[in-house]
Amino acid sequence: MNFFTDSTQVKFTALDHLFNVSSVFCEFSLPFLGTVTIRWYGVIIAFGLSLAVLLGGRLAYVWKIDIYKMIDILIYGAIGGIVGARLYYVVFQWDYYSVHPEEIIRIWNGGLAIYGGLIGGLICAFIVCKVEKINVRNLLDLCGMSFLIGQGIGRWGNFANQEAFGTNTTLPWGMYSEKTNAYLTELVNAGESHLDPSAPVHPTFLYESLWCLLGFVILYIVCKKARKFSGQIFLMYGVWYGIERTIVEGLRTDSLYIGNTNIRTSQLLSVILVVVCAVLLVVFLIKYTNSPQPIEGVDYFNEIPLYRFKRKASDAKKEEEKLLASAEKAEANGNTKKAEMLRKKAEKQHELFEKNTALAEEDDKKRAAKKAAQ
């Protein structure tokens, strides 16, 4: 097995150092298959996906979402994401793929679009949610945070490949390598005379990575401290990521365009995403302010303590009734010792019921007094 079998020297304007970057993680031979190449792009994407899955799984546990249903969503969502990412790219490069249809399935040669992956993954996840009866908006909130951490890490795969960079720049973090030179030279030969192959370029992968990781931290804090309704985090994700992509897409040299126009597909989609998500976010926040409601399917709701106490009282009452029914059944079967033990447990549940009912009534009075004072 051979590791890092290729190397490209990468230079950043402000750093007096050359970085040796390899796009290949390892190569090895297998019988009947020949040489198998594992690229850093795949390794990094897999690592980002793993962290996103771990985060989503942890939050699903806290929010009482069935972990087995989440596994179904992960499997079908991943398949839909890969298919969607490829179809999105193929559709906007149809002039090429209509002539070379055999290359449509060759995703290992590149050609996956993030927006296509998001769309395909969400469609499959939505279908699974409907079949499995999962709260779709809670799932979207999980996805919003998971997408950001996955995208923030996954973008470093573009650095390993020295791809998805921008136009020339004189900024201190400008990036240059033989691969950026070769790609810009092709564009210049194709008529893009405003580009200079020998000059540094915008490391747009870095811009998106930092923006996504910062967004993850912000959305996670909002989720913990100020989540008002199901779907809020996903709408914030749409606004946050859409703003970045609208700006950064304008710097890139490898954008997909709508037909023969100068309209960048991802840039237009990003603008639409920002506007739609921002409007919905404002509408739902106003609705929440006027009529606060508990978040369905989540085991905490700090904004409405009354709801929390009422729910605890209700749970205690149900448990009490269940224990009393079991005690009667045990007594009918002649097991008086077990019946007595069950009744003692039922008494404790009744105490919890009375305690939480009193707390709920007390909070109700406080909220009424506060509302009257306003």
XYZ file of C-alpha atoms in Angstrom:
374
model
C 0.000 0.000 0.000
C 1.382 3.396 -1.010
C 0.357 6.661 0.670
C 0.322 10.217 -0.762
C 1.445 9.156 -4.221
C 1.105 12.615 -5.777
C 2.069 16.058 -4.570
C 1.332 19.674 -5.447
C 3.133 22.647 -3.911
C 0.710 25.299 -2.675
C 1.772 28.840 -1.751
C -0.192 31.486 0.155
C 0.779 35.111 -0.467
C 1.444 36.122 3.160
C 3.230 32.901 4.161
C 6.870 32.258 3.370
C 6.274 28.533 3.124
C 5.356 25.972 0.493
C 2.776 23.336 1.422
C 3.026 19.916 -0.200
C -0.579 18.866 -0.793
C -1.544 15.395 -1.990
C -4.908 14.556 -3.530
C -4.342 10.809 -3.039
C -4.626 9.237 0.410
C -3.457 5.789 -0.599
C -3.233 3.308 -3.472
C -3.233 -0.482 -3.350
C -3.789 -3.422 -5.661
C -6.602 -5.990 -5.518
C -7.003 -9.187 -7.525
C -9.139 -8.736 -10.651
C -9.594 -5.011 -9.888
C -6.080 -3.735 -10.354
C -5.010 -0.511 -8.639
C -7.510 1.041 -6.233
C -7.092 4.715 -5.401
C -8.575 6.344 -2.286
C -8.460 10.117 -2.508
C -8.282 12.649 0.290
C -11.491 14.179 -1.051
C -13.434 11.023 -0.186
C -11.704 10.607 3.180
C -12.473 14.203 4.192
C -16.082 14.009 2.979
C -16.527 10.761 4.931
C -15.080 12.371 8.072
C -17.375 15.390 7.780
C -20.366 13.119 7.188
C -19.462 11.014 10.225
C -19.375 14.055 12.514
C -22.669 15.286 11.065
C -24.244 11.859 11.704
C -22.936 11.739 15.280
C -24.349 15.200 15.972
C -27.701 14.325 14.410
C -27.853 11.053 16.323
C -27.124 12.740 19.632
C -29.780 15.418 19.111
C -32.259 12.795 17.895
C -31.761 10.956 21.192
C -32.301 14.126 23.219
C -35.380 15.048 21.174
C -36.879 11.554 21.552
C -36.649 10.682 17.844
C -36.459 6.923 17.236
C -32.827 6.109 16.420
C -33.837 3.268 14.075
C -35.980 5.662 12.074
C -33.014 8.050 11.967
C -30.886 5.263 10.480
C -33.477 4.824 7.713
C -33.346 8.563 7.051
C -29.542 8.480 6.967
C -29.394 5.587 4.476
C -32.027 6.861 2.059
C -30.951 10.485 2.527
C -27.337 9.611 1.664
C -28.435 7.750 -1.472
C -30.711 10.628 -2.485
C -27.947 13.118 -1.780
C -25.431 11.388 -4.055
C -27.959 10.942 -6.855
C -29.211 14.513 -6.483
C -25.698 15.984 -6.450
C -24.818 14.152 -9.650
C -28.083 14.892 -11.493
C -27.851 18.588 -10.613
C -24.360 18.764 -12.111
C -25.263 16.704 -15.189
C -28.360 18.783 -15.976
C -26.349 22.013 -16.073
C -23.553 20.379 -18.069
C -25.892 18.597 -20.478
C -24.077 19.849 -23.584
C -21.182 17.620 -22.548
C -23.022 14.633 -21.043
C -25.493 14.366 -23.911
C -22.482 13.536 -26.077
C -20.805 11.345 -23.401
C -23.728 9.634 -21.608
C -21.489 6.786 -20.425
C -19.745 9.239 -18.098
C -22.894 10.211 -16.190
C -22.405 7.427 -13.634
C -18.650 8.053 -13.258
C -18.887 10.210 -10.139
C -15.322 9.255 -9.209
C -14.162 11.588 -11.986
C -15.779 14.562 -10.221
C -18.962 16.491 -10.825
C -21.060 16.642 -7.645
C -22.998 19.789 -6.698
C -23.778 20.630 -3.060
C -27.205 22.107 -3.798
C -28.192 19.017 -5.746
C -27.051 16.857 -2.846
C -29.084 18.895 -0.367
C -32.193 18.781 -2.541
C -31.933 15.036 -3.236
C -31.176 14.178 0.387
C -34.026 16.289 1.747
C -36.563 14.828 -0.686
C -35.709 11.277 0.394
C -35.657 12.276 4.069
C -39.068 13.936 3.692
C -40.532 10.758 2.204
C -39.102 8.624 5.013
C -40.488 11.054 7.604
C -43.959 10.741 6.123
C -43.771 6.942 6.067
C -42.206 6.646 9.529
C -44.373 9.440 11.006
C -41.495 11.660 12.178
C -41.839 15.384 12.819
C -40.349 16.742 9.577
C -39.545 20.201 10.935
C -37.606 18.775 13.887
C -35.624 16.675 11.430
C -34.904 19.756 9.313
C -33.467 21.490 12.381
C -31.140 18.542 12.931
C -30.166 18.677 9.262
C -29.431 22.414 9.367
C -26.734 22.032 12.018
C -25.453 18.742 10.594
C -25.156 20.204 7.084
C -23.003 23.066 8.343
C -20.521 20.884 10.175
C -20.385 18.439 7.239
C -19.914 21.206 4.656
C -17.387 23.059 6.808
C -15.139 20.007 6.970
C -15.937 18.597 3.535
C -14.788 21.744 1.718
C -11.194 20.872 2.616
C -11.502 18.101 0.055
C -11.468 20.891 -2.540
C -8.162 22.091 -1.097
C -6.682 18.601 -1.473
C -7.766 18.564 -5.125
C -6.866 22.241 -5.637
C -10.286 22.938 -7.136
C -13.330 25.149 -6.540
C -11.152 28.251 -6.143
C -11.891 31.806 -7.246
C -10.550 34.541 -9.459
C -7.244 36.340 -8.936
C -6.681 38.278 -5.744
C -3.960 40.377 -4.098
C -5.217 39.619 -0.586
C -2.680 38.123 1.891
C -4.422 34.745 1.842
C -4.316 34.403 -1.929
C -3.443 30.835 -3.038
C -1.274 29.617 -5.917
C -0.255 26.157 -7.203
C 0.544 24.420 -10.449
C -3.062 23.178 -10.567
C -4.541 26.682 -10.246
C -2.138 27.814 -12.957
C -3.124 24.967 -15.279
C -6.867 25.508 -14.788
C -6.698 29.287 -15.303
C -4.530 28.748 -18.386
C -7.333 26.636 -19.897
C -9.837 29.395 -19.162
C -7.587 32.054 -20.687
C -7.168 29.934 -23.810
C -10.971 29.640 -23.907
C -11.324 33.429 -23.934
C -11.275 34.445 -20.240
C -8.618 37.115 -20.826
C -9.188 38.893 -17.493
C -7.544 36.008 -15.583
C -3.834 35.690 -14.818
C -2.708 32.039 -14.420
C 0.521 33.093 -12.685
C -1.257 35.110 -9.958
C -2.794 33.879 -6.652
C -6.522 33.124 -6.469
C -9.261 33.352 -3.854
C -9.288 30.154 -1.715
C -13.074 30.027 -1.834
C -13.089 26.581 -0.212
C -11.598 28.263 2.887
C -14.209 31.032 2.907
C -17.056 28.535 2.858
C -15.430 26.228 5.399
C -14.923 28.973 7.992
C -18.384 30.434 7.345
C -20.073 27.049 7.787
C -18.178 26.156 10.965
C -18.954 29.569 12.481
C -22.592 29.114 11.467
C -22.675 25.715 13.169
C -21.528 27.253 16.455
C -24.114 30.062 16.216
C -26.995 27.748 15.294
C -26.068 25.272 18.026
C -26.162 28.039 20.636
C -29.496 29.307 19.300
C -30.857 25.765 19.371
C -29.848 25.372 23.013
C -30.854 28.828 24.248
C -33.440 30.413 21.958
C -35.212 27.834 19.797
C -38.834 28.960 19.583
C -40.414 26.625 17.038
C -39.692 23.514 14.983
C -38.006 24.469 11.729
C -36.372 27.640 13.084
C -32.823 26.291 12.925
C -33.236 25.068 9.350
C -34.591 28.444 8.225
C -31.604 30.117 9.887
C -29.351 27.655 8.068
C -30.934 28.663 4.766
C -30.314 32.349 5.442
C -26.778 31.839 6.780
C -25.520 29.509 4.052
C -27.401 31.317 1.281
C -25.740 34.659 2.101
C -22.271 33.126 1.961
C -22.897 31.182 -1.218
C -24.385 34.225 -2.957
C -21.184 36.176 -2.338
C -18.565 33.461 -2.747
C -20.166 31.912 -5.851
C -19.555 35.238 -7.606
C -15.815 34.774 -7.065
C -15.542 31.237 -8.394
C -14.252 30.275 -11.827
C -16.055 26.933 -12.112
C -19.695 27.951 -11.674
C -22.579 26.245 -13.446
C -24.685 28.627 -15.549
C -28.314 28.642 -16.654
C -28.265 27.852 -20.372
C -26.263 30.381 -22.351
C -26.838 33.191 -19.855
C -24.386 34.768 -17.422
C -26.614 33.794 -14.494
C -24.841 31.462 -12.099
C -27.175 28.658 -11.064
C -26.041 28.352 -7.441
C -25.950 32.116 -6.986
C -29.557 32.527 -8.127
C -30.667 29.589 -6.000
C -28.855 31.082 -3.005
C -30.637 34.426 -3.372
C -34.003 32.651 -3.554
C -33.064 30.532 -0.518
C -32.144 33.588 1.565
C -35.310 35.507 0.687
C -37.707 32.581 1.247
C -36.099 31.431 4.508
C -35.828 34.990 5.884
C -39.507 35.715 5.182
C -40.653 32.430 6.742
C -38.381 32.978 9.750
C -39.887 36.403 10.440
C -43.459 35.135 9.933
C -43.052 32.188 12.312
C -41.232 34.265 14.953
C -44.077 36.806 14.930
C -46.579 33.955 15.185
C -44.661 32.502 18.135
C -44.476 35.880 19.889
C -48.230 36.344 19.597
C -49.055 32.772 20.623
C -46.216 30.733 22.199
C -46.577 26.997 21.684
C -44.470 24.074 22.910
C -42.094 22.394 20.480
C -43.600 19.062 19.529
C -41.442 16.021 20.093
C -38.755 17.773 22.147
C -38.185 16.931 25.798
C -37.545 20.505 26.894
C -39.161 23.870 26.349
C -37.639 26.530 28.579
C -39.791 29.345 27.246
C -42.994 27.852 28.696
C -42.379 26.395 32.192
C -46.129 25.890 32.632
C -46.145 23.398 29.818
C -43.235 21.488 31.342
C -44.931 21.103 34.742
C -48.283 20.165 33.233
C -46.620 17.501 31.148
C -44.824 16.064 34.186
C -48.102 16.029 36.085
C -49.816 14.266 33.199
C -47.046 11.669 32.949
C -47.205 11.022 36.703
C -50.997 10.585 36.552
C -50.741 8.085 33.714
C -48.053 6.124 35.562
C -50.182 6.128 38.728
C -53.189 4.734 36.871
C -51.015 2.091 35.221
C -49.559 0.980 38.564
C -52.995 0.820 40.225
C -54.320 -1.304 37.362
C -51.356 -3.651 37.741
C -51.937 -3.797 41.520
C -55.570 -4.812 41.042
C -54.539 -7.514 38.602
C -51.872 -8.829 40.997
C -54.358 -8.872 43.867
C -56.899 -10.723 41.742
C -54.229 -13.364 41.117
C -53.639 -13.692 44.882
C -50.272 -11.896 44.876
C -50.987 -9.429 47.681
C -47.312 -8.657 48.316
C -46.767 -7.475 44.745
C -50.047 -5.551 44.839
C -48.932 -3.696 47.971
C -45.573 -2.803 46.379
C -47.299 -1.471 43.258
C -49.688 0.654 45.312
C -46.757 2.242 47.172
C -45.211 3.168 43.824
C -48.561 4.566 42.730
C -48.649 6.758 45.855
C -45.266 8.248 44.927
C -46.531 8.991 41.433
C -49.598 10.664 42.959
C -47.312 12.862 45.050
C -45.434 13.855 41.887
C -48.743 14.603 40.195
C -49.868 16.906 43.019
C -46.470 18.620 43.230
C -46.280 19.409 39.516
C -49.928 20.428 39.363
C -49.255 22.972 42.124
C -46.164 24.277 40.319
C -48.152 24.604 37.099
C -50.885 26.589 38.861
C -48.287 28.835 40.498
C -46.621 29.558 37.159
C -50.010 30.208 35.630
C -50.712 32.902 38.233
C -47.288 34.501 37.720
C -47.718 34.618 33.950
C -51.220 36.089 34.328
C -49.922 38.774 36.721
C -47.042 39.623 34.386
C -49.408 39.899 31.447
C -51.766 42.134 33.421
C -48.872 44.399 34.447
C -47.906 44.880 30.822
